[in-house]
Structures are given as C-alpha cells and as structure tokens.
Amino acid sequence: MSEQLGQNADFDNLIDGHVMPQPAYQGEFTEGEIVKYYNPSRMTLLEKLYVPAIIGGLMITARVFFTNMAKWGIWFTYWIRGKGKDAPKGAVTIYYPEETRPDYSPINRGKHILTMRQQKGPSGEALPQCVACYMCATACPAFCIHIVAGESPDPNIEKYCVEFDIEMDKCIFCGYCEEACPVDAIRLTPEPRMADYQRERMIYDREYLMTWNPTYVEDDHVYPGGHPREE
Amino acid sequence: MNTAFLVVSFMNLAFVLGLLLNLGGLLTWVERKQGAVMANRIGANRAYIPVPVGRDPNGAGGFKWSKRFTLMGLFHAITDGIKMLTKENFTPPFVDTFVYNLAVWFSAVPVLVTFAVVPFGGPFQPGVMMSEVLTMVGMTGAAASVGGFFGDGVYHMQLANLNVGLLFIFAIGSTGIFSAALAGWSSGNKFSLLGALRSSSQMISYEVFMGISVLGLLVVYGTVDFNEMAQLQQQTWFGVIPKWGVLLQPHMFFVFMTALMAENKRVPFDMPEAESELVAGYFTEYTSMKMGLFMMAEFLEIAVIAGIMTTMFFGAYHIPGVVAATDAMHWAMHPELTPVNAIFGAEVPHALVVVLRVGAFLFKLIFFCWLQILIRWTLPKFRYDQVMKLGWKYMLPLSIVNVIATAAFMYVLGGM
Amino acid sequence: MSDQVTLTIDGKEVTVPRGTKVIEAAKQVGVEIPHFCYHPGLPVDGNCRMCIADVRTWNARAEKHFPARRPAVTCWTDAEENMQVFTDTDEVKKSRATVMEFLLINHPIDCPICDKAGECMLQDHYMQHDGKRSELREEKIHKPRLKPFGERIVYNGERCILCSRCTRFTAHVSKTHDLGIVNRGDRAVVELAQGSTFDNAYTDNVSDICPVGALTKTDFRFKKRVWFLKHTDSVCGGCSRNCNTVVDHDRAEIVRIMPRRRDEVNGHFMCNEGRDIYKSLAATVRTSAPISRVDELGAGPSWDDALAWAGGKLGEQKKGGKLAVIGSPWMSNEEALVLGHLAGKVCKSAWMDIKNDVIEGYPADDLLHTDDHNPNRAGVIAAGVVPGKKDGKDLAAIQEAIAAGEVEVLLVWGTGLANHYDSVEAMHEAVAKVPVVIQLTDAMDALSEVAQLVLPVRNWAERDGTWTNFEGHTSRFRKALRPHGQARDGFELLSAMCTAAGGKPPVKTFKDARKKLKQDPDSDVREVADGEFAFYKGQSLYRHHSGTTEV
C-alpha cells in the first residue's frame, strides 16, 4: 500500500487531494516504472496560482465589455442623428420582433406551406396537391400533423385533405414531412417568424398553410405594448 | 452636541441613504446590462414610458401613444420595484412566522449599518464651504448667516465617526449570517435549510480569515479608525507613489476581496442560493418585497464592499497626486504637481476640495461595483468543496503567514 | 394407404392428413409460402402462381425423387408420401419475382391513397420477394375506378390483380353469385352480375379477403391509415354466434371491426351488421356516474355510498326473500357467475331469470346469423342465472310478483326490461310498485328513468370477459377502450355488492371464474388467419403507432 501511495504521490494522480481509485493495469510493466493512468495536468505554475488566471479571465471579459461599449458609443452617434436603425451595434443579438435578421439561410426550415394544384376545383376553389396519404403524419416524430381525408371535389382526383392541421408549437422543424411527401405537397419555407401569443393560433389549418405569403401585422398586437420601435 | 452637528449629521444621513438605495436599485440594472454587454447581447430594453406623440393613424382623432422611452432599459429597475411591492405578500402556512419575518430585517439592516463608518469624504467645514458657494453666486447675506450658523467647526463626512471603525464593520457584518440561517431554518423547506446550512458554513469559514487578512494592514496603519486610515494613505513614497493599502499589502487585497465577495453570496460563491440545485436557496419561500429585500441586500452589499475596499486599500477619498497640506484645517493642493493649482493658485477653495474628494470616492466606489459585477459574469460557480478548500487551505494560512511576516517586518523597521 | 402422409418441406419433416395441400402443410412447420389467390376459407383456384415451389415427388418404384420439370403451385398440390418441397431455391425466387413483375405491370401503385396500404399483400410480397423497379415504359391500362358494388363496397379495377377471391366468395360462401370476372387479358375486370345489387349480409368480407385495395369498404374508406390502428381481440355481440373479431381503434375510438379466424365459431368471416355494431355503441346514451333517486344518497352519490346502500338493501332481503334478480344475456360468464351467487347464495332469492335485451335484428340464415340477438344466453344460464332450484320463479312469475307488489328489491342488469311488457308505460307502472329498483347498465333506457339507483358498468369494448355461444364455444373479448366516465367493471362491481350485502364473492379473479365455470382453457388462444392481416405477426413498420392494446 505504501508503495502504491508512493507511486501516486505524484500530484498529477491526485484529484482534489484524494488518491483516485486506480483501474487494474492491463499491460506489462517493469519494476520501478511509474504508470500514469490519467492525463497529466498541463497547467503551468502561473495557472496553478489561480489568481493570475482569474485576472487574465477578467481582462478578457473586460476587453469585450469595453469594446462593445465603444461600439455602442459609435452607435450612439448614429442614433442621435436619427439613424439608429441602420447603425452597427455593440451586440450580435437583435430587438426581435422590431428587427429581423436578414441573414437566414435560404434553406432554413421554417413555416410550412401546402402546395396547390394548377387546376382549380369545380367551384373555382384552390385545391391542395395533398392526397391525404398520411405519410407526413406517419413520419412526423412530434405527432403534430393531423389530417382528415375525404373525396376530392375534382372527379379526376380520388382523395384529398379536407382538413390539414399542423400544431406549430409541437413541430420541431425536422423536415421529415417534406421528405416523406410523395407528391411534393408540403414544403418548409425559410420563414422563421411564427411566434404568437395565443396557443390556439399556433395550430395552422389548411387554408392558412395554403396561403403562401402571410401578411405580418406590424400593428398593435405584435408584442406587448404594441408599437414598432422608434428609437 | 449642538444644532449644527445635528444638521450636518442629517445631511450625511441623507447623502448616504440616497447613495446606497439608489445604487442598490441601479446595480440591478447594471447587473443585467453589463452582463449583456459582456456577452455581446443587448440586455434589458423592454420597460418603457409611452409618450403621446403624433396622430392616431386609425383616424380616431386622439393622440397615439407612439413614442416609447426605454432609456437603455433603466426603467427595469423601477418596474422591478413596482412589481415586488405590488405582488402578493404570501406567507406559506408551514413557516415559523416570527423568525421568517425577522430574517428579512437581518438581511438588509446590517448591510446598511456597516456603511455608517465608511468616510465618503474627508473632514470638512460646512460653514466655510457653504459661505464660499453662496458668495460665489452672489448671496453674501445668506453666506454670512450660514457661515455664522456653522462657524468654523470641522465635521467628518461619515455617519458615525467611530474609532473602532473596522471592528464595527466586522461586528455588524457578521450578523448578516443570521438572515440566511434564520430564513432557511424558518422556511420549513429542505432546499431552504440546505441553503442555510451552506451559507452558515461558508460565511463563518470566510469570516475567519477575513479578519486575519487585514490584520497585517492594521499593523502597518496602527489604527482601526477609517478616518485615520484615510489620512495615512495620503502619505507618499518619494513624494509620488501614494501609500495605499493595495500597494502596502497587494496579496491581502485579493484575499480580503475574496472574503467579502464570499460574504455577499454572489456568483462565484453562490452556494447558498444555487438556483440550479436549491431553487433559490434560503429565500425560496419568500415572496414580493420580502424576497426583494434579500435581493436588494445583495446589491447594497456590493456597494458597501466597494466602499470598504476603497477606504482600506485604495486611498479612500484621495486623488493620487492631489494631497492635502499638513494643516488639517487649511486645505491646499500639492503645489508642484497638480494642474488645479494652475487655476486656483496655492489656495484652493474648500468647496472644490470637498467636491473633488466626494467625487473621487464615488468614482472608486463605482469602479469596485463594476469590478464585482465583472467578476460575477466572468467566473463560474465554485463547487462546495472548492469553496471550503479555498478558504481553509489557502486563504487562511496565507493570512496567518502574512500577519506574522508583517509584524516581524514592522518590528525590524520600527514603524512605517 | 394410411390417412397420414409424411413429407419434407425445406428440410423439415411434417406429417399431415392425406389430401392436405402443400401450402397448408408448410404452414404447420412454419414455412410461409407467399400467395394471393389461395385462401383457406375458399375453394382453391390457383391462378396467381405466386405460391410456386420446387416440388419433387417420390417414385416408389425407382426409389428416388423425380425432379419437377417446372415449379408447381403448392396451393393445389396435395401432399404426398415422401414428397420433397423446396420453397427458397433460386429458381423459385426468380419465378416469384417474375410473377410479381407481371402483377405490377398495370397496377397503378397508388399506395398513398389506397386504404389497403399497410395490410396489402401485394405491398408485402413486393418488399419481400421482388423489390425491383418497374421496367414498363408504356402507359398502363386504365380500367374503371370508383365503381360502386352495392352500397358498402367500392371497386377499383386498376388495383385489381384478378385473384378471383371475391368471385369465389360470392359463388361458394355467400352463394349469391354476385361477382364475376368479365373480359379477357389485360382488360379483365370484376363485374357485378346483371340485376344484382350486392346487398346481402356478407358483402364486406370481399374487402377483407381482397389481397389488394381493389375492393374497399365505404365504411372505412379514407377514414384512417391502417398502421395507426391498435388491434384488440374481441367478440361480436350482435347475435348468439359470437363471431370472433378484432376491434381496430385509434385515439379511444373504434374505427372498424374485422373478423378473426376461429374455425369452430365463425370460420373466417362475419356479417356486415356485426361490423357496424360499433356505431350503435357510440350512439348509446350513457351515464358517467351513479344516479340515485333516493333521499339518503342525493342525486349524484359517490360509488362507495351507492355500493354500500345497494348492498344494504340486498342484505336486508336475506331473510325476507323479497328480492328479484333479472339478469341479461349480455353479461359475461364471469359476471353471471357472481350475479348468480349474489342472488342465489348470498340473498337466497328464488326470483331470478334473464330477460331479452335485444329482440329486434336481422333474420337468421344458414351461414352465420342466428335467431337470438343477444350474445351470451347459453353462458349466463350455464353460469347460474336461472330460477332458484327450490320453488324457483321465472321471469313471468317475477312479473306477476312485481304486479302484485310482493317484490321489495329489484336488481336488473342491462336494458330492455320493457320488451317484456306491452309498452314502456306498462313497465313504468309495474316497476313503480317496487320500492327499490337497482339497475346496473352500460346504456340508459326506459328503466333508468325510474330506477332508484342506476350504476354504470362498462360495455363489451371496455372490459374483459368471455361469452359462450349457442353451440357452447366460449370466446374471450378484451378491453379496447377506456371506460366511459366512472363506469365500473361488472365483475368487480358485483363482487363488491356481494361483500356489501354481507356475503363473500364466489371467486376472486377471472382465472378462478373460468376454472369454476369449467370453460375451455384455450378459449382465448388467437388463431391467426393466413396472410390477411400481416400486421398480426409484428410486421408493422411503425411500431410506435400500432401493436399495443390501449390500456
């Protein structure tokens, strides 16, 4: 035991001052060889002293702080001239929903749409491409797609979706529905803005999904307090 | 005790209370905003005051509340206050009501009381200062009567001029532990109790070497009176370098600061609260302003710690290079060093001296507040064993060695 | 020549009766031979050629196997002594793939909109035996789609593979000769016989046996994809035949009822009325909590109070003997056992009989329908709900006693007491003379409007139990849905009433009850029909959607 302790007296094998339990050594070793089972500590003396390391860390964060404050100062010179919206800021985040990011990827997986057939229905209504095969609902890992199938009003089409609801608050935007669809009826657009204050409105019905360019109401009920930022 | 003394005391009291309470509120905003800027975020920006500007576009005829003044999110501090004051003041049925309510007072009162001995400016002569100011604005009659009321009496810009200053701070500051212990015990909640146990052990551990760490400094200063410390720190080496505590005992600056921050129970040392483990630690069961007072006490303590650090280690209210003449009653700038003398000559108005000193103190105070929040947003939380290890195995021996070494050094040198 | 022959199928030896087809013999040793047109409940046709295998007959004189010149259809080949069958040689596999390719030449592959997708034999066999892309470059032959065969079946000629199962069913099982195949070659379609409306009681079976989605039920059309369904074994209560069924349900709602093979009860099939029975189940008016019309209990008593009160009223009749018990042929055997014990042993009532809950229904025929429209008359009588042995009074006597005001407590299970009176008013008038009427029921009826205490019990879709049909075969039904409201299991409820009345329940568990009733211990063994429901064998791709019974 004392030999073992002597071997492990090396500080590297001490974690928080305790001798850690040693696993059985699988290979061969010669007498007197010190077997190191753990990654040796690579800290220098300066780092082990801790206080210099802390000061280094504080200097890093302080540097970020002052850099950002300087950027905000530049932003202020814009803002005071009424050009605050275009000015570079000292932050990478944005004032959502007054501002939106322009740099979303064109292949971002966002709001769903239902594609429509070129031919209109007998009474001139738009018909979805969807044939209500439930492949998307089957593939959906969040179980957020709910379809009710029915006879299509178009005699050339047998089956279509009478109701097609997506619970967007359950959706995880994996895109499996898009992959599973055999008729390219459902697609995910890059549109990221889907936030709402009412849970009921997070259930998108067929008509809304077939409206490809929803208008965003930049008015009273966009966010609490209700007015576009004017600063 | 005369009337003038009472008036000056009330002036001091108003200044200190106004300073501390405003700083406490403001620090809640600084905490968020500074943390945000350090992390490339925007931070608090939603609370605002609506201002009726412009016409209602819907044609209703009235004004539209279209302008929002967010003022960099400063209103968040106010809304926090309103929220905490107007929320339901709920007392859980299972608590020990008397102790539960008592603990709230133990949290805020000792923090406020400790600031009583911190000098936020040097000795000053209100009569001289006010008559100078009033003369400057042309009210000579008022200047004469005010000067007559105060005479040329010298007062300290400090709430209580105690000659046991530091000991008073230790004595009162250590009662802060009652708040955590009583709150945790009386809440009847296991999380609270765990928080209380942790805070007890942490605070007691760190109080041990908090006292010992400054013993070395006391040996050098030879006094525990904060005013005398402030006076001593305006001495210089070679006429240039001020004899500040941080230069006398730089290592103990770190140790003392660590101990004070551990006493404050904030992030690197937030074992007693530990949101991820203990909900909110010892004040889990508190609501509305009772909870708000616990939070407020923490932010007040930031300011108090900053005041103590400033006074003991950073030359109190002194500006380096701008030192008083030897005559305590007659104030002048150091003639050959300061540009102030270029304007005022050798004789500087007393009011300017007071303003400069208070300003210097406030600058240092705010710097230390900023530094503490910087530390809070930089360092990750310690593990409990690390807290104990740091305190008992490194800080305490270091403090003791420092006391012995300093004493031996002073004995050999025979004084500072 | 003995009646048994021994042959080898893929190296496995099996002994079967002479005359057994090779495909059936193979099933006995666990070798599944793919097929479309073969169905064990129908005469053999052998037109799909999918079940081909390398069959080598034994020549006794030469004392060796003769290799076949070509693969043989195993559905039409009788098993012979010493025969050797190989079902997985390369030649057989290639032949199967070729058969699949031919079948798929004109198949529209509209699986996304096909209701059969998921339980389609063509899909399964394609995945297992073919897996190639179509090499057809011409346009597929178009045939009539959406052609109604009667009111319950829709025919899609493009999906049809012309296996003739449906025509054989109408020719040999229902014997109505409704369907036939007309035209030749790639223009052949199934056609309704001239003048036929295809409205007999067994039409839906042609959809079940259709290996593809050519014949779909209007009742199930577009309703649900089959892989979402959960399958629970059940028994049809429409008549005393007790056809074994599978209840397919999703989200606490029965979507369809399918027949389950049980040779001694219903064979492979069931009637249309039995499939629709879930609709009447959904239409019944039910109470979710006990209803009381006595002052001691108040309007909405708790179960504990209601049971204690009912048990007390029954217990009072231990000596007086003024208790009448009217059971129901809709009770399970286990419940009937406990009710018989409660009335006969615990309360020693002589007045006990069963009533006719349902008297109207489709007429009996020689296939499956019977005269009795209640499922379990035989079982309830066997379990002991009969007039007391000593001085026992049957239902007519009970009615007389009620009219005479002799009955003090009347315990009724189920609905339909008014069937035994001239009218509902007459029943109300008679029952008004009884001070305490306790009804245990899964549906509200005329008696529930006047009974002093109505206790909701679970219906057949919500509980476990067994029924015995008129031929004495016992079948087990299982819980498929969540109980409605606070409805309780009848077995548990009656046992609790036994205790509350001061007696002891006769048995503690279902298992004990079945042991006491000396029921067929294999009554709950499920026989899987071949190929019709591939998902029974755990072949479902979407295991998270199906395969478990909802608890």
mmCIF file with all atom_site columns, N, CA, C and O in Angstrom, chain B residues 85-109:
data_model
loop_
_atom_site.group_PDB
_atom_site.id
_atom_site.type_symbol
_atom_site.label_atom_id
_atom_site.label_alt_id
_atom_site.label_comp_id
_atom_site.label_asym_id
_atom_site.label_entity_id
_atom_site.label_seq_id
_atom_site.pdbx_PDB_ins_code
_atom_site.Cartn_x
_atom_site.Cartn_y
_atom_site.Cartn_z
_atom_site.occupancy
_atom_site.B_iso_or_equiv
_atom_site.pdbx_formal_charge
_atom_site.auth_seq_id
_atom_site.auth_comp_id
_atom_site.auth_asym_id
_atom_site.auth_atom_id
_atom_site.pdbx_PDB_model_num
ATOM 1   N N  . LEU B 1 85  ? -43.256 45.324 -4.979 1.00 0.00 ? 85  LEU B N  1
ATOM 2   C CA . LEU B 1 85  ? -44.095 45.938 -3.967 1.00 0.00 ? 85  LEU B CA 1
ATOM 3   C C  . LEU B 1 85  ? -45.560 45.555 -4.141 1.00 0.00 ? 85  LEU B C  1
ATOM 4   O O  . LEU B 1 85  ? -46.312 45.521 -3.173 1.00 0.00 ? 85  LEU B O  1
ATOM 5   N N  . THR B 1 86  ? -45.969 45.285 -5.376 1.00 0.00 ? 86  THR B N  1
ATOM 6   C CA . THR B 1 86  ? -47.390 45.028 -5.605 1.00 0.00 ? 86  THR B CA 1
ATOM 7   C C  . THR B 1 86  ? -47.726 43.556 -5.705 1.00 0.00 ? 86  THR B C  1
ATOM 8   O O  . THR B 1 86  ? -48.892 43.209 -5.789 1.00 0.00 ? 86  THR B O  1
ATOM 9   N N  . LYS B 1 87  ? -46.751 42.689 -5.685 1.00 0.00 ? 87  LYS B N  1
ATOM 10  C CA . LYS B 1 87  ? -47.076 41.254 -5.754 1.00 0.00 ? 87  LYS B CA 1
ATOM 11  C C  . LYS B 1 87  ? -47.671 40.778 -4.436 1.00 0.00 ? 87  LYS B C  1
ATOM 12  O O  . LYS B 1 87  ? -47.506 41.409 -3.406 1.00 0.00 ? 87  LYS B O  1
ATOM 13  N N  . GLU B 1 88  ? -48.325 39.629 -4.502 1.00 0.00 ? 88  GLU B N  1
ATOM 14  C CA . GLU B 1 88  ? -48.963 39.124 -3.293 1.00 0.00 ? 88  GLU B CA 1
ATOM 15  C C  . GLU B 1 88  ? -47.911 38.795 -2.244 1.00 0.00 ? 88  GLU B C  1
ATOM 16  O O  . GLU B 1 88  ? -46.936 38.100 -2.516 1.00 0.00 ? 88  GLU B O  1
ATOM 17  N N  . ASN B 1 89  ? -48.156 39.333 -1.060 1.00 0.00 ? 89  ASN B N  1
ATOM 18  C CA . ASN B 1 89  ? -47.213 39.083 0.028  1.00 0.00 ? 89  ASN B CA 1
ATOM 19  C C  . ASN B 1 89  ? -47.665 37.822 0.739  1.00 0.00 ? 89  ASN B C  1
ATOM 20  O O  . ASN B 1 89  ? -48.389 37.854 1.718  1.00 0.00 ? 89  ASN B O  1
ATOM 21  N N  . PHE B 1 90  ? -47.202 36.719 0.220  1.00 0.00 ? 90  PHE B N  1
ATOM 22  C CA . PHE B 1 90  ? -47.723 35.421 0.669  1.00 0.00 ? 90  PHE B CA 1
ATOM 23  C C  . PHE B 1 90  ? -46.797 34.818 1.715  1.00 0.00 ? 90  PHE B C  1
ATOM 24  O O  . PHE B 1 90  ? -45.589 34.756 1.528  1.00 0.00 ? 90  PHE B O  1
ATOM 25  N N  . THR B 1 91  ? -47.370 34.409 2.795  1.00 0.00 ? 91  THR B N  1
ATOM 26  C CA . THR B 1 91  ? -46.598 33.696 3.812  1.00 0.00 ? 91  THR B CA 1
ATOM 27  C C  . THR B 1 91  ? -47.059 32.250 3.820  1.00 0.00 ? 91  THR B C  1
ATOM 28  O O  . THR B 1 91  ? -48.234 31.999 4.082  1.00 0.00 ? 91  THR B O  1
ATOM 29  N N  . PRO B 1 92  ? -46.181 31.318 3.495  1.00 0.00 ? 92  PRO B N  1
ATOM 30  C CA . PRO B 1 92  ? -46.611 29.924 3.482  1.00 0.00 ? 92  PRO B CA 1
ATOM 31  C C  . PRO B 1 92  ? -47.094 29.492 4.863  1.00 0.00 ? 92  PRO B C  1
ATOM 32  O O  . PRO B 1 92  ? -46.625 30.011 5.886  1.00 0.00 ? 92  PRO B O  1
ATOM 33  N N  . PRO B 1 93  ? -48.057 28.587 4.908  1.00 0.00 ? 93  PRO B N  1
ATOM 34  C CA . PRO B 1 93  ? -48.625 28.220 6.207  1.00 0.00 ? 93  PRO B CA 1
ATOM 35  C C  . PRO B 1 93  ? -47.676 27.426 7.099  1.00 0.00 ? 93  PRO B C  1
ATOM 36  O O  . PRO B 1 93  ? -47.902 27.345 8.298  1.00 0.00 ? 93  PRO B O  1
ATOM 37  N N  . PHE B 1 94  ? -46.632 26.889 6.523  1.00 0.00 ? 94  PHE B N  1
ATOM 38  C CA . PHE B 1 94  ? -45.786 25.987 7.324  1.00 0.00 ? 94  PHE B CA 1
ATOM 39  C C  . PHE B 1 94  ? -44.570 26.685 7.908  1.00 0.00 ? 94  PHE B C  1
ATOM 40  O O  . PHE B 1 94  ? -43.715 26.042 8.485  1.00 0.00 ? 94  PHE B O  1
ATOM 41  N N  . VAL B 1 95  ? -44.460 27.989 7.749  1.00 0.00 ? 95  VAL B N  1
ATOM 42  C CA . VAL B 1 95  ? -43.247 28.662 8.223  1.00 0.00 ? 95  VAL B CA 1
ATOM 43  C C  . VAL B 1 95  ? -43.411 29.072 9.685  1.00 0.00 ? 95  VAL B C  1
ATOM 44  O O  . VAL B 1 95  ? -44.512 29.162 10.207 1.00 0.00 ? 95  VAL B O  1
ATOM 45  N N  . ASP B 1 96  ? -42.269 29.310 10.308 1.00 0.00 ? 96  ASP B N  1
ATOM 46  C CA . ASP B 1 96  ? -42.263 29.887 11.657 1.00 0.00 ? 96  ASP B CA 1
ATOM 47  C C  . ASP B 1 96  ? -42.357 31.407 11.464 1.00 0.00 ? 96  ASP B C  1
ATOM 48  O O  . ASP B 1 96  ? -41.383 32.082 11.159 1.00 0.00 ? 96  ASP B O  1
ATOM 49  N N  . THR B 1 97  ? -43.563 31.946 11.639 1.00 0.00 ? 97  THR B N  1
ATOM 50  C CA . THR B 1 97  ? -43.849 33.294 11.127 1.00 0.00 ? 97  THR B CA 1
ATOM 51  C C  . THR B 1 97  ? -42.902 34.356 11.693 1.00 0.00 ? 97  THR B C  1
ATOM 52  O O  . THR B 1 97  ? -42.381 35.189 10.957 1.00 0.00 ? 97  THR B O  1
ATOM 53  N N  . PHE B 1 98  ? -42.687 34.309 13.005 1.00 0.00 ? 98  PHE B N  1
ATOM 54  C CA . PHE B 1 98  ? -41.890 35.378 13.619 1.00 0.00 ? 98  PHE B CA 1
ATOM 55  C C  . PHE B 1 98  ? -40.465 35.377 13.069 1.00 0.00 ? 98  PHE B C  1
ATOM 56  O O  . PHE B 1 98  ? -39.959 36.394 12.592 1.00 0.00 ? 98  PHE B O  1
ATOM 57  N N  . VAL B 1 99  ? -39.834 34.219 13.094 1.00 0.00 ? 99  VAL B N  1
ATOM 58  C CA . VAL B 1 99  ? -38.449 34.135 12.627 1.00 0.00 ? 99  VAL B CA 1
ATOM 59  C C  . VAL B 1 99  ? -38.371 34.404 11.139 1.00 0.00 ? 99  VAL B C  1
ATOM 60  O O  . VAL B 1 99  ? -37.453 35.065 10.647 1.00 0.00 ? 99  VAL B O  1
ATOM 61  N N  . TYR B 1 100 ? -39.386 33.922 10.440 1.00 0.00 ? 100 TYR B N  1
ATOM 62  C CA . TYR B 1 100 ? -39.454 34.106 8.983  1.00 0.00 ? 100 TYR B CA 1
ATOM 63  C C  . TYR B 1 100 ? -39.441 35.586 8.628  1.00 0.00 ? 100 TYR B C  1
ATOM 64  O O  . TYR B 1 100 ? -38.738 36.023 7.716  1.00 0.00 ? 100 TYR B O  1
ATOM 65  N N  . ASN B 1 101 ? -40.230 36.362 9.366  1.00 0.00 ? 101 ASN B N  1
ATOM 66  C CA . ASN B 1 101 ? -40.256 37.797 9.086  1.00 0.00 ? 101 ASN B CA 1
ATOM 67  C C  . ASN B 1 101 ? -39.025 38.506 9.615  1.00 0.00 ? 101 ASN B C  1
ATOM 68  O O  . ASN B 1 101 ? -38.571 39.498 9.053  1.00 0.00 ? 101 ASN B O  1
ATOM 69  N N  . LEU B 1 102 ? -38.496 37.992 10.731 1.00 0.00 ? 102 LEU B N  1
ATOM 70  C CA . LEU B 1 102 ? -37.310 38.620 11.324 1.00 0.00 ? 102 LEU B CA 1
ATOM 71  C C  . LEU B 1 102 ? -36.113 38.525 10.378 1.00 0.00 ? 102 LEU B C  1
ATOM 72  O O  . LEU B 1 102 ? -35.324 39.466 10.259 1.00 0.00 ? 102 LEU B O  1
ATOM 73  N N  . ALA B 1 103 ? -36.016 37.398 9.683  1.00 0.00 ? 103 ALA B N  1
ATOM 74  C CA . ALA B 1 103 ? -34.832 37.156 8.845  1.00 0.00 ? 103 ALA B CA 1
ATOM 75  C C  . ALA B 1 103 ? -34.693 38.211 7.762  1.00 0.00 ? 103 ALA B C  1
ATOM 76  O O  . ALA B 1 103 ? -33.590 38.569 7.374  1.00 0.00 ? 103 ALA B O  1
ATOM 77  N N  . VAL B 1 104 ? -35.827 38.729 7.292  1.00 0.00 ? 104 VAL B N  1
ATOM 78  C CA . VAL B 1 104 ? -35.773 39.746 6.243  1.00 0.00 ? 104 VAL B CA 1
ATOM 79  C C  . VAL B 1 104 ? -35.005 40.962 6.745  1.00 0.00 ? 104 VAL B C  1
ATOM 80  O O  . VAL B 1 104 ? -34.154 41.513 6.036  1.00 0.00 ? 104 VAL B O  1
ATOM 81  N N  . TRP B 1 105 ? -35.290 41.346 7.990  1.00 0.00 ? 105 TRP B N  1
ATOM 82  C CA . TRP B 1 105 ? -34.631 42.544 8.527  1.00 0.00 ? 105 TRP B CA 1
ATOM 83  C C  . TRP B 1 105 ? -33.152 42.278 8.735  1.00 0.00 ? 105 TRP B C  1
ATOM 84  O O  . TRP B 1 105 ? -32.330 43.164 8.544  1.00 0.00 ? 105 TRP B O  1
ATOM 85  N N  . PHE B 1 106 ? -32.835 41.082 9.131  1.00 0.00 ? 106 PHE B N  1
ATOM 86  C CA . PHE B 1 106 ? -31.412 40.768 9.318  1.00 0.00 ? 106 PHE B CA 1
ATOM 87  C C  . PHE B 1 106 ? -30.649 40.815 8.000  1.00 0.00 ? 106 PHE B C  1
ATOM 88  O O  . PHE B 1 106 ? -29.435 40.936 7.998  1.00 0.00 ? 106 PHE B O  1
ATOM 89  N N  . SER B 1 107 ? -31.340 40.703 6.901  1.00 0.00 ? 107 SER B N  1
ATOM 90  C CA . SER B 1 107 ? -30.613 40.711 5.633  1.00 0.00 ? 107 SER B CA 1
ATOM 91  C C  . SER B 1 107 ? -30.217 42.119 5.232  1.00 0.00 ? 107 SER B C  1
ATOM 92  O O  . SER B 1 107 ? -29.093 42.358 4.811  1.00 0.00 ? 107 SER B O  1
ATOM 93  N N  . ALA B 1 108 ? -31.141 43.080 5.373  1.00 0.00 ? 108 ALA B N  1
ATOM 94  C CA . ALA B 1 108 ? -30.878 44.406 4.825  1.00 0.00 ? 108 ALA B CA 1
ATOM 95  C C  . ALA B 1 108 ? -30.247 45.347 5.831  1.00 0.00 ? 108 ALA B C  1
ATOM 96  O O  . ALA B 1 108 ? -29.367 46.149 5.475  1.00 0.00 ? 108 ALA B O  1
ATOM 97  N N  . VAL B 1 109 ? -30.667 45.250 7.077  1.00 0.00 ? 109 VAL B N  1
ATOM 98  C CA . VAL B 1 109 ? -30.225 46.266 8.054  1.00 0.00 ? 109 VAL B CA 1
ATOM 99  C C  . VAL B 1 109 ? -28.719 46.233 8.299  1.00 0.00 ? 109 VAL B C  1
ATOM 100 O O  . VAL B 1 109 ? -28.062 47.287 8.230  1.00 0.00 ? 109 VAL B O  1
#
